[in-house]
mmCIF file of C-alpha atoms in Angstrom:
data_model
loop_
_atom_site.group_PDB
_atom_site.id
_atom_site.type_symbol
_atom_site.label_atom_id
_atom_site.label_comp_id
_atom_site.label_asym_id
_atom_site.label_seq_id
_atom_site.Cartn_x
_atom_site.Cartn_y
_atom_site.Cartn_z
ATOM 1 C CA UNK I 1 0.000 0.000 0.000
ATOM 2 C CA UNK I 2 1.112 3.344 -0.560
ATOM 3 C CA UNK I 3 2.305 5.585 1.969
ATOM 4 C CA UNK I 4 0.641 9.189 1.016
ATOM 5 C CA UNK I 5 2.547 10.808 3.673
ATOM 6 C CA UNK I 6 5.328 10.200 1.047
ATOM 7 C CA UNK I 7 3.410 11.087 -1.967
ATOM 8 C CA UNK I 8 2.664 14.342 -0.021
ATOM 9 C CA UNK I 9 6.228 15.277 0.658
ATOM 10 C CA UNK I 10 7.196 14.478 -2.811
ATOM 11 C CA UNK I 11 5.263 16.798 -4.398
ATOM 12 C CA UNK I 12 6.290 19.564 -1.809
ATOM 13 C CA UNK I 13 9.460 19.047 -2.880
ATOM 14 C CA UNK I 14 8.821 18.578 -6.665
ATOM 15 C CA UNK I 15 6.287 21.288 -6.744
ATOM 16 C CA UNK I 16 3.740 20.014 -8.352
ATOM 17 C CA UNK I 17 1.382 16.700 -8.664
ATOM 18 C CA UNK I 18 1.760 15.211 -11.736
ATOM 19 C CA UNK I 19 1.904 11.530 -13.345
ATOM 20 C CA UNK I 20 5.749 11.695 -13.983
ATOM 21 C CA UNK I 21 6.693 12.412 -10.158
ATOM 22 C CA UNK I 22 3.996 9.290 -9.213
ATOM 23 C CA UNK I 23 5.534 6.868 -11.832
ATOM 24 C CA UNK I 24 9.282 7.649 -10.484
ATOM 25 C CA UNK I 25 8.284 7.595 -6.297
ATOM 26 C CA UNK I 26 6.777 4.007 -7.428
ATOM 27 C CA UNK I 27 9.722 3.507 -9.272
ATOM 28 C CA UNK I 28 11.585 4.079 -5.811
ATOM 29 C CA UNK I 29 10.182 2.341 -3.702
ATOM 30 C CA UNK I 30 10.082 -0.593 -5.536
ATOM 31 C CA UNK I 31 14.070 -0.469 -5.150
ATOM 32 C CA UNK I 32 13.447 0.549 -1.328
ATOM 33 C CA UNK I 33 11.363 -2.451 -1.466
ATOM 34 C CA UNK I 34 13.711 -5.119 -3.339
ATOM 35 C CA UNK I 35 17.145 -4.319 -1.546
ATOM 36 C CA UNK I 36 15.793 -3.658 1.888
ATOM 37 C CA UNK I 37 16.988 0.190 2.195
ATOM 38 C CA UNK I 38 14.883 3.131 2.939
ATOM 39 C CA UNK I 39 17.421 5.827 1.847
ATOM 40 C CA UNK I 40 20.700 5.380 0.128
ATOM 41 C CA UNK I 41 23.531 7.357 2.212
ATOM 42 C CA UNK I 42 26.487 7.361 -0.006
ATOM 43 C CA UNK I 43 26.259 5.510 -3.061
ATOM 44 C CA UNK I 44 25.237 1.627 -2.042
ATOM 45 C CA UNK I 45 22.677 1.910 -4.181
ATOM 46 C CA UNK I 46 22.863 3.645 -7.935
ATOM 47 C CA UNK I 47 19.988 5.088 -10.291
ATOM 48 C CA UNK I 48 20.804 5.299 -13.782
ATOM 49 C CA UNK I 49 17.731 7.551 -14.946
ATOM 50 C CA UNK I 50 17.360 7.545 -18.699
ATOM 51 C CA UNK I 51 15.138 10.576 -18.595
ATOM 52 C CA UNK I 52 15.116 14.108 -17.080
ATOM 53 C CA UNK I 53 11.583 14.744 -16.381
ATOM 54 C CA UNK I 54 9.395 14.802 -13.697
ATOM 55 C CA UNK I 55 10.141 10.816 -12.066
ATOM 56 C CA UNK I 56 13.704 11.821 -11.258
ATOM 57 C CA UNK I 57 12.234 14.444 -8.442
ATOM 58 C CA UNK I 58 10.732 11.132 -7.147
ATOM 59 C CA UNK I 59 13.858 9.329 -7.135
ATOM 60 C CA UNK I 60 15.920 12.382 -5.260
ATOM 61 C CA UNK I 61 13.350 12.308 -2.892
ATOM 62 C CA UNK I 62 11.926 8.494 -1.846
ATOM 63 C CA UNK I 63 15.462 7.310 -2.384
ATOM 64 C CA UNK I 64 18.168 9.775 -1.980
ATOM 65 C CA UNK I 65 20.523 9.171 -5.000
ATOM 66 C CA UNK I 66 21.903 12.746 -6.775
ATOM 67 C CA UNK I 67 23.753 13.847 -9.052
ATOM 68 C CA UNK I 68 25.920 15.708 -5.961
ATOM 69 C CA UNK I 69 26.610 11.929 -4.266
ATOM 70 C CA UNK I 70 27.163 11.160 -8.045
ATOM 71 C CA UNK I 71 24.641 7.711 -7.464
ATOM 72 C CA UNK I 72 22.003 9.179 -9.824
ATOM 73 C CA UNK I 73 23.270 8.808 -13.810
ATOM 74 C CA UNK I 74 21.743 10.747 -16.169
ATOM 75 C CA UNK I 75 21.913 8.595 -20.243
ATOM 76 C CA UNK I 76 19.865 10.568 -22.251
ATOM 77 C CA UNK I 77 17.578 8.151 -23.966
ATOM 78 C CA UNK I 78 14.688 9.618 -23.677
ATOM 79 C CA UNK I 79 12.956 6.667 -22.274
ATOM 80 C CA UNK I 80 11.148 7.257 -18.754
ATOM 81 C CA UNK I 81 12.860 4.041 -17.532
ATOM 82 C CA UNK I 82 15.006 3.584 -14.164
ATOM 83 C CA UNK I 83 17.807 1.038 -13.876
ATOM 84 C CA UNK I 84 18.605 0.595 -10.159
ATOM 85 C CA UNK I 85 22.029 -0.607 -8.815
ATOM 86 C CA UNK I 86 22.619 -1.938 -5.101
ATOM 87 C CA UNK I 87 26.674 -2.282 -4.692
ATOM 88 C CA UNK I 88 26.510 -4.061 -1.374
ATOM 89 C CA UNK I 89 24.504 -6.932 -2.980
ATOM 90 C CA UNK I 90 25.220 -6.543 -6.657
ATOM 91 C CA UNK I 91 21.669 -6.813 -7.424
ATOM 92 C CA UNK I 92 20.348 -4.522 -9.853
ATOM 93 C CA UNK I 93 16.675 -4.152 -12.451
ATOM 94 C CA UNK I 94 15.231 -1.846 -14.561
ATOM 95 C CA UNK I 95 11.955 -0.296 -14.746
ATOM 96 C CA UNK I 96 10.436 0.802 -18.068
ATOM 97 C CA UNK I 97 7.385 2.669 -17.764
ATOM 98 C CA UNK I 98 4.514 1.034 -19.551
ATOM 99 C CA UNK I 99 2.146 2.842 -21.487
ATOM 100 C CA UNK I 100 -0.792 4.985 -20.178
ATOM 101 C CA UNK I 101 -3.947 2.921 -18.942
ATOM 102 C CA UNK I 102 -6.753 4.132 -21.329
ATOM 103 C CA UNK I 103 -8.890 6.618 -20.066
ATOM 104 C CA UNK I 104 -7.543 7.736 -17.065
ATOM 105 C CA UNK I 105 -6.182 11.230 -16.174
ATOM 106 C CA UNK I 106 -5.129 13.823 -13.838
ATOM 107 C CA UNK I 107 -5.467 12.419 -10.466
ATOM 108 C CA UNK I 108 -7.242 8.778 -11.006
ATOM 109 C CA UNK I 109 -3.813 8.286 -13.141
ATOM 110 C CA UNK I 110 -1.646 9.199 -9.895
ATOM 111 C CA UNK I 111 -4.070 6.842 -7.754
ATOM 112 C CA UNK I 112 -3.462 4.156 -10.293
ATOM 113 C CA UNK I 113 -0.074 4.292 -10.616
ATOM 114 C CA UNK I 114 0.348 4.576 -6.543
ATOM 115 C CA UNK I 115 -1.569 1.952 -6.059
ATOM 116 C CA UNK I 116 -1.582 -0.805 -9.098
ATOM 117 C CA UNK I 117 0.839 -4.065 -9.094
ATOM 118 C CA UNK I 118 4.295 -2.474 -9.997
ATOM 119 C CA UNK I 119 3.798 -5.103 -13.415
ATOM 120 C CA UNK I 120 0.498 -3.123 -14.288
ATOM 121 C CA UNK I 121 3.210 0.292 -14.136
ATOM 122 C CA UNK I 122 6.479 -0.837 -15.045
ATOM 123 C CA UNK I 123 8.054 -3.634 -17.654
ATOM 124 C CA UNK I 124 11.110 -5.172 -15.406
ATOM 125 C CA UNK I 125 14.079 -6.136 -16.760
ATOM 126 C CA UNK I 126 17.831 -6.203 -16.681
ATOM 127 C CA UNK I 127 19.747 -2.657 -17.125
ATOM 128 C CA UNK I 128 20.628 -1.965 -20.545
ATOM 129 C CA UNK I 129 23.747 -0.226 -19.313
ATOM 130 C CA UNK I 130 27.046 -1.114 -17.058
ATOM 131 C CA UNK I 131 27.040 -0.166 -12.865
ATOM 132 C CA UNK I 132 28.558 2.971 -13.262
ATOM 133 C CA UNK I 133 31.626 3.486 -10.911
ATOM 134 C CA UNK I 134 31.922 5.092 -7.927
ATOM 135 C CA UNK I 135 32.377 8.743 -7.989
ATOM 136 C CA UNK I 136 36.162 9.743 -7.636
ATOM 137 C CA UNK I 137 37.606 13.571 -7.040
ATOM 138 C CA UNK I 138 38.787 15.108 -9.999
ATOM 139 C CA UNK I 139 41.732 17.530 -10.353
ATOM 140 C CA UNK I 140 40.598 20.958 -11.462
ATOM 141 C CA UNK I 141 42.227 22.824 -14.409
ATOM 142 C CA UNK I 142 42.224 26.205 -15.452
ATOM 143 C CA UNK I 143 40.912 27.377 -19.055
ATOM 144 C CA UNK I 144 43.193 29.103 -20.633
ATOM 145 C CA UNK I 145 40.722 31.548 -22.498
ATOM 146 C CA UNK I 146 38.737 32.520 -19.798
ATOM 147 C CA UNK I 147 41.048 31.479 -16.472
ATOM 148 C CA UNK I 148 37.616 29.407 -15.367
ATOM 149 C CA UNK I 149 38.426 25.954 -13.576
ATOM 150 C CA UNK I 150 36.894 23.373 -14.495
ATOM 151 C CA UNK I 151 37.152 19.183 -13.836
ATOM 152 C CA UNK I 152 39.766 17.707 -15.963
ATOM 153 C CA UNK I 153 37.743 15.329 -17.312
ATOM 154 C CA UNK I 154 35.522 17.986 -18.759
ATOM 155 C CA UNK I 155 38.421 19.853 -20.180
ATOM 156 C CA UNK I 156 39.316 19.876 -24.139
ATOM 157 C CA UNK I 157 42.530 20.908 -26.252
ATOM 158 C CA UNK I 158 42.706 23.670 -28.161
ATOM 159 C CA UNK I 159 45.917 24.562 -30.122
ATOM 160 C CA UNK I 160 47.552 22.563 -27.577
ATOM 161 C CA UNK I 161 46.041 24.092 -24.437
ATOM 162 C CA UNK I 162 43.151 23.060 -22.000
ATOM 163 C CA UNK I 163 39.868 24.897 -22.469
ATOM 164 C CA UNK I 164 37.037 24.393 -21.080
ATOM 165 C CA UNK I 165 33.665 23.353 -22.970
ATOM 166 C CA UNK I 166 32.275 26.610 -23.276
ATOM 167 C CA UNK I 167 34.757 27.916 -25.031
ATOM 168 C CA UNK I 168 35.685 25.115 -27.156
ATOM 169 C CA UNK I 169 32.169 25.264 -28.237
ATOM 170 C CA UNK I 170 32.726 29.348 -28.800
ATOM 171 C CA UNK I 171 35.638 28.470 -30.801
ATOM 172 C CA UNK I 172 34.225 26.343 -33.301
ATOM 173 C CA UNK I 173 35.954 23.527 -31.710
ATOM 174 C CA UNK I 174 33.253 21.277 -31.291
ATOM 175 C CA UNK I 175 29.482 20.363 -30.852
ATOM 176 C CA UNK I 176 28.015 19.524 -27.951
ATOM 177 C CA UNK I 177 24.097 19.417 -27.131
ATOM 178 C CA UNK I 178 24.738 19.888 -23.244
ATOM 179 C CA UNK I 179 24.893 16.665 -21.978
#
């Protein structure tokens, strides 16, 4: 059964009600649910979102993976699916949303996705993509155009020099759709 007091203090902290922040707080608490954790603290357990919309607010919230603790991923497919990681255990699923139910909107589509068998919401399967690894520290390098640091990893080479993305992009050195 669903806990509204959750529901409740999702959407306080989302903003909003809406579909997207149901489907991913059912998403997460289906992984509460399977590895037996109400929160994750550092990153024992991983979310590999495949979307940026609404369900991630869910996942921030129920389960406690960010982008700041580096155990929420952001791949860009477009697909509101959720591929869940626990690194204790090395169990991990996916969850694929499944499409609408017919005829229901609004707020009898939060209610049903809420409250319905997690099959009826989600298609399960195995992660389409690697456990990402832990996040590491990064050593920070100066751009040479514009004297902003930046993480080396994120850095590119211009005639022979570290720059950062911004303005390799300003160059013409590159093309880059922000992710």
């Amino acid at each position: 059964m669903m806990n509204m007091e959750i529901w409740e203090k999702a959407v306080a902290f989302h903003g909003h009600t809406c579909g997207g922040l149901a489907l991913g707080v059912r998403a997460a608490m289906e992984a509460q649910r399977r590895f037996g954790v109400e929160r994750a603290e550092d990153e024992e357990i991983v979310c590999v979102t495949e979307n940026d919309a609404c369900g991630v607010d869910g996942i921030q919230f129920v389960l406690g993976c960010t982008l700041g603790k580096g155990n929420l991923i952001y791949r860009g497919t477009g697909k509101f699916a959720f591929s869940f990681f626990n690194r204790k255990t090395g169990e991990s699923f996916r969850l694929m949303a499944r499409d609408k139910k017919e005829g229901l909107r609004g707020a009898q589509y939060i209610e049903y996705v809420l409250t319905a068998p997690i099959g009826e919401i989600f298609a399960e399967g195995k992660p389409r993509a690697e456990l990402p690894e832990p996040a590491r520290g990064l050593n920070s390098v100066k751009c040479h155009l514009c004297g902003e640091a930046a993480a080396e990893t994120k850095m590119r080479v211009l005639d022979g020099k570290p720059v950062c993305i911004d303005c390799f992009q300003e160059k013409g050195g590159g093309y880059d759709r922000g992710w």
